[in-house]
XYZ file of C-alpha atoms in Angstrom:
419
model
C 49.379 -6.958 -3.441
C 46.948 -8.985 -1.583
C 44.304 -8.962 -4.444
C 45.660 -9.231 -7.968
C 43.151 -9.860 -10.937
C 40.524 -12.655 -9.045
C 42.888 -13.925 -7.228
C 43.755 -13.396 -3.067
C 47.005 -13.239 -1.905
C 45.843 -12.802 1.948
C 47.677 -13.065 5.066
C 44.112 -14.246 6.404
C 44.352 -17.813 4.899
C 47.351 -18.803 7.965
C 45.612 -17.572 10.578
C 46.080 -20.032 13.410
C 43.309 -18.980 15.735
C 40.263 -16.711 16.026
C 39.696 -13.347 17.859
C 37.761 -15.067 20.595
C 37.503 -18.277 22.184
C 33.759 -20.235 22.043
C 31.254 -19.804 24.882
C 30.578 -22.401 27.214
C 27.136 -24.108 26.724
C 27.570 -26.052 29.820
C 25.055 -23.906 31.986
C 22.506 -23.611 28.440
C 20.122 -25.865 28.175
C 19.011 -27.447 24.863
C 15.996 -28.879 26.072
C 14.111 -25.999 26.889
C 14.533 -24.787 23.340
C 14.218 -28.328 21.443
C 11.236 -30.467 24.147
C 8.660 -29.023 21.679
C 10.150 -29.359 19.000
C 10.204 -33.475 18.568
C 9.615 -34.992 15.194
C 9.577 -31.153 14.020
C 11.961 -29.877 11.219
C 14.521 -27.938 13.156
C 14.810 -25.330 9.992
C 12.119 -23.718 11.125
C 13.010 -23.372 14.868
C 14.550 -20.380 16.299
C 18.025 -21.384 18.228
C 19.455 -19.214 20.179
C 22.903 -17.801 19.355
C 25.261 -20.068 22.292
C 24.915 -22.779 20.249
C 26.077 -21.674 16.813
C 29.514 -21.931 15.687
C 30.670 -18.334 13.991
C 29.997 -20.037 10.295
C 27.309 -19.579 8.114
C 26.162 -22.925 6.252
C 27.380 -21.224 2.771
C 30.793 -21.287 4.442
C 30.217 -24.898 6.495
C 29.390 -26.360 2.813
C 32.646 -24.942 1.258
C 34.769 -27.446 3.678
C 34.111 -29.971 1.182
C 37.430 -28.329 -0.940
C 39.836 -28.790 2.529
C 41.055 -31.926 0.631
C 41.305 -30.570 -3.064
C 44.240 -32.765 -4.011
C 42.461 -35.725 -4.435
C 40.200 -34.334 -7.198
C 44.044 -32.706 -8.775
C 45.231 -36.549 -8.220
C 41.869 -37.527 -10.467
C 42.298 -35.279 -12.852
C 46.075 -36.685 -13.995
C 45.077 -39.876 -13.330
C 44.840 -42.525 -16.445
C 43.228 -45.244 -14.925
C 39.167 -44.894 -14.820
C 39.648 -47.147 -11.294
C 42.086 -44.979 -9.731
C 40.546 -41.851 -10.468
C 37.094 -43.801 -8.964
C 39.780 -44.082 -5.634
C 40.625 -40.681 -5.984
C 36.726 -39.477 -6.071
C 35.223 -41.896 -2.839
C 38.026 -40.785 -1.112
C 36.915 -36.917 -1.918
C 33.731 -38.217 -1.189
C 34.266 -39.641 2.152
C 37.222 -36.598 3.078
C 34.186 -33.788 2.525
C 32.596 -35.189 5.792
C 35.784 -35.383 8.028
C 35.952 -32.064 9.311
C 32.572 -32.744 10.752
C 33.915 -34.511 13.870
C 33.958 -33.075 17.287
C 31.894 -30.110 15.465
C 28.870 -29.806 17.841
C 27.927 -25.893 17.104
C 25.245 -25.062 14.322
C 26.476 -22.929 11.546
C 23.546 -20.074 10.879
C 21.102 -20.408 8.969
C 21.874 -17.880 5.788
C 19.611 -15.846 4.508
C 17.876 -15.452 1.433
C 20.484 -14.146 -1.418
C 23.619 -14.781 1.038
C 26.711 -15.466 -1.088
C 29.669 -17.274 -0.189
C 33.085 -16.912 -2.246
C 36.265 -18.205 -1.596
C 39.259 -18.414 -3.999
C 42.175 -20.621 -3.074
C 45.529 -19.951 -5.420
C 47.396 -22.517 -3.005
C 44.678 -25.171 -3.874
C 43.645 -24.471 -7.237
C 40.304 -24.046 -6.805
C 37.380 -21.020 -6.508
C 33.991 -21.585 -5.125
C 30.859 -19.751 -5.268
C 27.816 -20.137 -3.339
C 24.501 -18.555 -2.963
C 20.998 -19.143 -0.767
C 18.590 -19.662 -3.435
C 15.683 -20.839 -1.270
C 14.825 -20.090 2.607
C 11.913 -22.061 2.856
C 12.547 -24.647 1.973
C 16.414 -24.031 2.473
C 18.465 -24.819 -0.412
C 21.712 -23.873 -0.790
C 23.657 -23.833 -4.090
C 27.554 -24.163 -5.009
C 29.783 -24.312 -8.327
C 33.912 -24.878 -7.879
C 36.154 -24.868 -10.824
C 40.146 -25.491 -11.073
C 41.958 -22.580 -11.455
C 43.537 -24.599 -14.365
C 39.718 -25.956 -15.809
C 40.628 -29.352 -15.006
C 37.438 -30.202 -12.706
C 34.288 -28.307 -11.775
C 31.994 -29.152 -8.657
C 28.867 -28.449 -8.188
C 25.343 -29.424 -6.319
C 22.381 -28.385 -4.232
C 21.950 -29.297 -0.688
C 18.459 -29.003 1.189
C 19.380 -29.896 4.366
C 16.496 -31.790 6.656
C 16.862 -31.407 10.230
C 15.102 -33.539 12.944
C 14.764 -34.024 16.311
C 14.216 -36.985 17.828
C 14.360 -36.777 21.656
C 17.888 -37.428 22.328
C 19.435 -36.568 18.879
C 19.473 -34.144 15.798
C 19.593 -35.873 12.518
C 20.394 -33.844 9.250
C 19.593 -35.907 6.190
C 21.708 -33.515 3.716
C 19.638 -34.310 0.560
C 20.778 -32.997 -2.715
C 22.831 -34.057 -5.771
C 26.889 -33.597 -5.858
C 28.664 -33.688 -9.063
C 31.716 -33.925 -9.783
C 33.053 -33.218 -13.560
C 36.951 -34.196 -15.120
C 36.854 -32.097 -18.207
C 40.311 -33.644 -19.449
C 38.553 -37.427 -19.283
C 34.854 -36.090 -20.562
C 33.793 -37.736 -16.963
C 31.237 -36.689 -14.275
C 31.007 -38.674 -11.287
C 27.501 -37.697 -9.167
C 26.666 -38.753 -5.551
C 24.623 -38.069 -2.115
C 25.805 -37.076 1.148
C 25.504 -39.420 4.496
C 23.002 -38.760 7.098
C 24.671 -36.611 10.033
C 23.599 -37.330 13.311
C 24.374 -35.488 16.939
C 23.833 -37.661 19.619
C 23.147 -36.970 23.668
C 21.649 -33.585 23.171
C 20.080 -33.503 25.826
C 22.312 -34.613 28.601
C 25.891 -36.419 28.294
C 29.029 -35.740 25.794
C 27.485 -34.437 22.199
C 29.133 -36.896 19.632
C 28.550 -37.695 16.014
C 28.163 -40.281 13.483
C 27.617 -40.254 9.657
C 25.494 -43.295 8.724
C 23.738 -44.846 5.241
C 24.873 -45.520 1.992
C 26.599 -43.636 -1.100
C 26.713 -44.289 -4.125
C 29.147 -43.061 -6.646
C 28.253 -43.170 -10.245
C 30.921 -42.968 -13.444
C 28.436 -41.731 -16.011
C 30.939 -42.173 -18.868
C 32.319 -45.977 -17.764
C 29.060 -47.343 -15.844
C 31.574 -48.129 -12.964
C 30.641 -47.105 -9.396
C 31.750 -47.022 -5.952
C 29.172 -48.601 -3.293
C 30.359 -47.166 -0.286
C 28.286 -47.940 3.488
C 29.138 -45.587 5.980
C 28.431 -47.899 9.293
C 26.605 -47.090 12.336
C 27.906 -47.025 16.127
C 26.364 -49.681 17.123
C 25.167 -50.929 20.678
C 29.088 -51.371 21.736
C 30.570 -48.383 19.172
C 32.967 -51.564 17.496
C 31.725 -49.522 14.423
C 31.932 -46.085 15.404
C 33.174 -44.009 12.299
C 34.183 -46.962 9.761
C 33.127 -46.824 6.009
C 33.868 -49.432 3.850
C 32.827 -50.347 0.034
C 33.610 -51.621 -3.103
C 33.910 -50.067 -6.740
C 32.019 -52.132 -9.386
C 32.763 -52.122 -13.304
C 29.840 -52.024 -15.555
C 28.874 -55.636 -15.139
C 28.795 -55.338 -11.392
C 32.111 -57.101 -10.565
C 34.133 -56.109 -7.598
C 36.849 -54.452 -8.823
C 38.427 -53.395 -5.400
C 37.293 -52.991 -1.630
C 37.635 -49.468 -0.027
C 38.006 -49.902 3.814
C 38.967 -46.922 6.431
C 37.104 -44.407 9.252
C 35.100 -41.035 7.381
C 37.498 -39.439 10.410
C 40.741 -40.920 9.106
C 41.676 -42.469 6.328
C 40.519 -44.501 3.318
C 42.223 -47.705 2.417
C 41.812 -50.239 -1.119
C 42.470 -53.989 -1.235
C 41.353 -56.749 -3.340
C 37.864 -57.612 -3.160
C 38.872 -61.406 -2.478
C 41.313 -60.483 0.670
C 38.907 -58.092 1.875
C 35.606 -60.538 2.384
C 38.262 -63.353 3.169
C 38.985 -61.432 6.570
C 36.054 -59.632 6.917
C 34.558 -63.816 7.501
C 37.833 -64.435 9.185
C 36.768 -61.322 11.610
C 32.843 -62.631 11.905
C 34.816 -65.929 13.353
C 36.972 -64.129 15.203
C 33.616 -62.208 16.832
C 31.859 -65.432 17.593
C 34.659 -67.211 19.133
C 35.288 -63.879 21.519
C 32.059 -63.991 22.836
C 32.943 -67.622 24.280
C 36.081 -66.148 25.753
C 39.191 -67.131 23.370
C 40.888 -63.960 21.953
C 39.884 -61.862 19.080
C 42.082 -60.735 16.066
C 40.291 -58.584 13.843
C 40.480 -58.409 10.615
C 42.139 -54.173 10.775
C 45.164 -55.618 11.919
C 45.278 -59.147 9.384
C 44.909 -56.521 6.560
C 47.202 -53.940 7.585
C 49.723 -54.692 5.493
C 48.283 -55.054 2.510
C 46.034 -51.846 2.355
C 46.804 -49.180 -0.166
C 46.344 -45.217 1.946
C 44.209 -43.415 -0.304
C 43.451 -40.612 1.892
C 45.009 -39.393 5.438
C 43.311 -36.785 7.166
C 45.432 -34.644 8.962
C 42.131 -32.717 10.697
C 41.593 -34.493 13.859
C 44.953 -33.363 14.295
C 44.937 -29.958 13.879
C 41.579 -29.115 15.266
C 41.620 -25.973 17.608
C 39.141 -27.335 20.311
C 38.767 -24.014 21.972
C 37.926 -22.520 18.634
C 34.606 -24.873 17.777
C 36.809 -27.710 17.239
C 37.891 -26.151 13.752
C 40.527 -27.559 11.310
C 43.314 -24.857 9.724
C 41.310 -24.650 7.037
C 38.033 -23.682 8.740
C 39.565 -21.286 10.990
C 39.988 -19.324 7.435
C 37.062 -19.081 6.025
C 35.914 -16.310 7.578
C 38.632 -14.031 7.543
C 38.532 -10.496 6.187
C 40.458 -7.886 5.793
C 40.077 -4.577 3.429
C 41.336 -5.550 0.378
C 39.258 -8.443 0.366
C 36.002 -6.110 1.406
C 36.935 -3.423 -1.091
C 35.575 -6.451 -4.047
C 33.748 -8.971 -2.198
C 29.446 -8.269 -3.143
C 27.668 -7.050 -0.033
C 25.984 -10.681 0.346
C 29.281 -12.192 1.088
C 28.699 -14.564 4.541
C 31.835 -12.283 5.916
C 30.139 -9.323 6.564
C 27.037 -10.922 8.087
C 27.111 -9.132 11.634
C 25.712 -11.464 13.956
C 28.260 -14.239 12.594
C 31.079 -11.158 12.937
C 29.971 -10.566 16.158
C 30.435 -14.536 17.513
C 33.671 -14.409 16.548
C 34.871 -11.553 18.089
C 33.657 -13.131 21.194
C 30.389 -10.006 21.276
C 27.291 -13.364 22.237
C 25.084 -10.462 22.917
C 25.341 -8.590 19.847
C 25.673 -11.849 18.076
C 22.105 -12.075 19.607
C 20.385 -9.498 18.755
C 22.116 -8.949 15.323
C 20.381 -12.562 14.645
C 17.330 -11.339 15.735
C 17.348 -8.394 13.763
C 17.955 -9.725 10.291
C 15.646 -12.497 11.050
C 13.062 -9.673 11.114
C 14.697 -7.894 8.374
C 14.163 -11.163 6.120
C 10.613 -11.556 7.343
C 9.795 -7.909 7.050
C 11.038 -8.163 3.451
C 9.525 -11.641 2.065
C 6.043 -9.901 3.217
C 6.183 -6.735 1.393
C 6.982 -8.589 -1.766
C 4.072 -10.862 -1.548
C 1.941 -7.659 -0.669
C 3.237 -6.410 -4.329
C 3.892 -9.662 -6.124
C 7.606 -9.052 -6.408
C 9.085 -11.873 -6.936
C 12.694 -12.990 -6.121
C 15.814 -12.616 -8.053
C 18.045 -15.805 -7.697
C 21.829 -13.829 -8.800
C 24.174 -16.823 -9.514
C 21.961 -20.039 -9.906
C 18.961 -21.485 -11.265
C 17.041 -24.297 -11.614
C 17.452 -27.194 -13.982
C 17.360 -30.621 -14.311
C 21.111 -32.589 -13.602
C 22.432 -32.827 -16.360
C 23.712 -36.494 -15.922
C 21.048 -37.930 -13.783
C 17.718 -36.164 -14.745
C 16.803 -34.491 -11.060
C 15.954 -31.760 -10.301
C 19.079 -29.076 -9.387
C 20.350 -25.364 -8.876
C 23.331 -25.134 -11.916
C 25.404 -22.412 -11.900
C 24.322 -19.406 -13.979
C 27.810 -17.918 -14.869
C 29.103 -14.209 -14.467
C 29.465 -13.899 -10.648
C 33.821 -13.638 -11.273
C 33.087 -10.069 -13.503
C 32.940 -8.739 -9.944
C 30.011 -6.892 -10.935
C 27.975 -6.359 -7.744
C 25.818 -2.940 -8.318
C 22.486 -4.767 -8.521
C 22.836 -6.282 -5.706
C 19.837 -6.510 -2.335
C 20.912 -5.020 1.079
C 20.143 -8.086 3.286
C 22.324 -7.610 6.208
């Protein structure tokens, strides 16, 4: 059967395109919707429908599981250092389906639940809208086998600033290893879409993470670089993890689009001088070797991403595993809540290819959600967060949505109508 116990067996998760291709945006312009909105945070701004991508956030967020294995390869893992590899590289892989992915996911709504259970990859994931303004969203993963559980809250800060959108994804992730008594807890890169108002939309992911061990004290330092004036560091990320005492245990090196690479520390900022060299002697004219091609062979592949290569460009650039997540089919509607991102119509409606019902279905749950945060101020009803609340992290102290428990009973009765 395609649903046995809380477990899907569906057909959906191999579908290899979607009902409809994307709309072209090429006669739309962005700049009558975004020239008033400079310095503004975009959360609050109306966009119309052309430019979304038929994903809610809820579901956008869940791409952080496309590369599962890695936390698996953790888990089993005895060495504290490799399982540090194991978690940048999870880190830096969460962020890699992001490329060539110019549409906006919708905004959910207040309540909206996201669920996805993956047999194949060992893993189920529940999310939920906890706040609208401001947004937060909230998500817990476990193994299917308990041997990690991931979880965080992301308040995502949008900005405009003339010629690009930059979303500062702030929020804690944690990452737990039940069978080592470890949590690992880190912060997102800044996203930012560039030439939005004329020229090729392109991205970059730019600032520093930092990884913490909270049972060891080691961490992972990892910077992911900016472009650049001449692009020469378009899409790298490189790092080191540290032991307790600081020392450089090993040097990460690859692209957030890629791969991720190790070396020794002393190799690593031996050619990465060698390269600075290299740089200063090109710009008097001799030839340049750089330092990606001294250290090829000695790099150890942590992580190869296989997305850029199975990206459906006529389908919002998604990988195989975003094309899935919103499939549906009856057996999966017959138990999924009435929250669930899937039945959202407007998002529905995008995919099937339906921009103007996808239009007005927006519009019409926006004033749904309006209609119904005013009535409960009018009666001092307050809000019922389902599947979260708030707490402090319980490894670094800050403030954080943690998973309540109980939404896998598949009890749904109580339940608002929001759509």
């Amino acid at each position: 059967k395609p649903y046995i116990g809380n477990v899907f067996h569906c057909p959906c998760w191999n579908r290899s395109a979607l009902p409809a291709a994307m709309f072209s945006r090429s006669n739309v312009s962005m700049w009558s919707v975004l020239k008033k909105c400079i310095g503004m945070e975009l959360s609050k701004i109306t966009m119309p429908v052309i430019f979304n991508e038929p994903l809610s956030f809820l579901q956008r967020l869940t791409e952080y599981m496309e590369h599962t294995y890695l936390i698996h390869k953790a888990s089993t893992s005895q060495d504290s250092i490799h399982r540090m590899k194991c978690v940048a590289a999870f880190a830096v892989s969460a962020v890699a389906s992001q490329w060539e992915r110019t549409g906006k996911p919708f905004n959910p709504l207040l309540g909206e639940t996201y669920e996805l259970l993956r047999e194949d990859l060992g893993f189920r994931w529940v999310s939920e809208q906890v706040s609208h303004h401001p947004p937060v969203s909230a998500f817990h993963a476990e193994g299917i086998k308990s041997d990690f559980r991931f979880h965080g809250s992301i308040y995502p800060k949008l900005k405009f600033w003339g010629k690009s959108v930059e979303a500062e994804p702030r929020g804690i992730i944690t990452l737990e290893l039940p069978l080592h008594n470890e949590a690992y807890t880190w912060t997102n890169p800044t996203c930012c879409v560039h030439n939005i108002i004329m020229g090729q939309l392109w991205i970059e992911q730019y600032g520093n993470v930092e990884i913490i061990n909270h049972k060891t004290g080691e961490r992972c330092c990892l910077n992911f670089k900016p472009c650049g004036i001449f692009g020469k560091e378009l899409h790298k990320v490189e790092g080191y993890i540290l032991d307790k005492s600081k020392r450089k245990i090993c040097a990460l090196y690859g692209k957030w689009t890629e791969c991720l690479h190790s070396v020794d520390p002393a190799i690593f900022d031996a050619h990465r001088k060698s390269d600075t060299k290299c740089s200063e002697k090109d710009r008097k004219g001799s030839t340049q070797v750089t330092a990606e091609i001294m250290i090829t062979n000695i790099l150890h592949l942590i992580w190869l991403s296989l997305s850029s290569f199975l990206s459906f460009c006529q389908f919002y650039a998604f990988t195989t595993f975003a094309l899935q997540l919103n499939a549906l089919d009856a057996e999966m509607e017959r138990v999924l809540p009435q929250t669930d991102c899937r039945l959202r119509p407007d998002i529905r409606a995008l995919e099937n290819g339906d921009i103007d019902l996808a239009s007005a279905e927006k519009t019409r749950q926006e004033e749904k959600q309006r209609t119904a945060q005013k009535n409960r101020s009018k009666s001092d009803e307050e809000w019922k967060i389902r599947w979260f609340h708030q707490g402090p992290n319980p490894y670094t102290g800050a403030p954080d949505w943690l998973y309540t428990g109980g939404y896998w009973n598949r009890n749904y009765s109580h339940l608002p109508d929001i759509y």
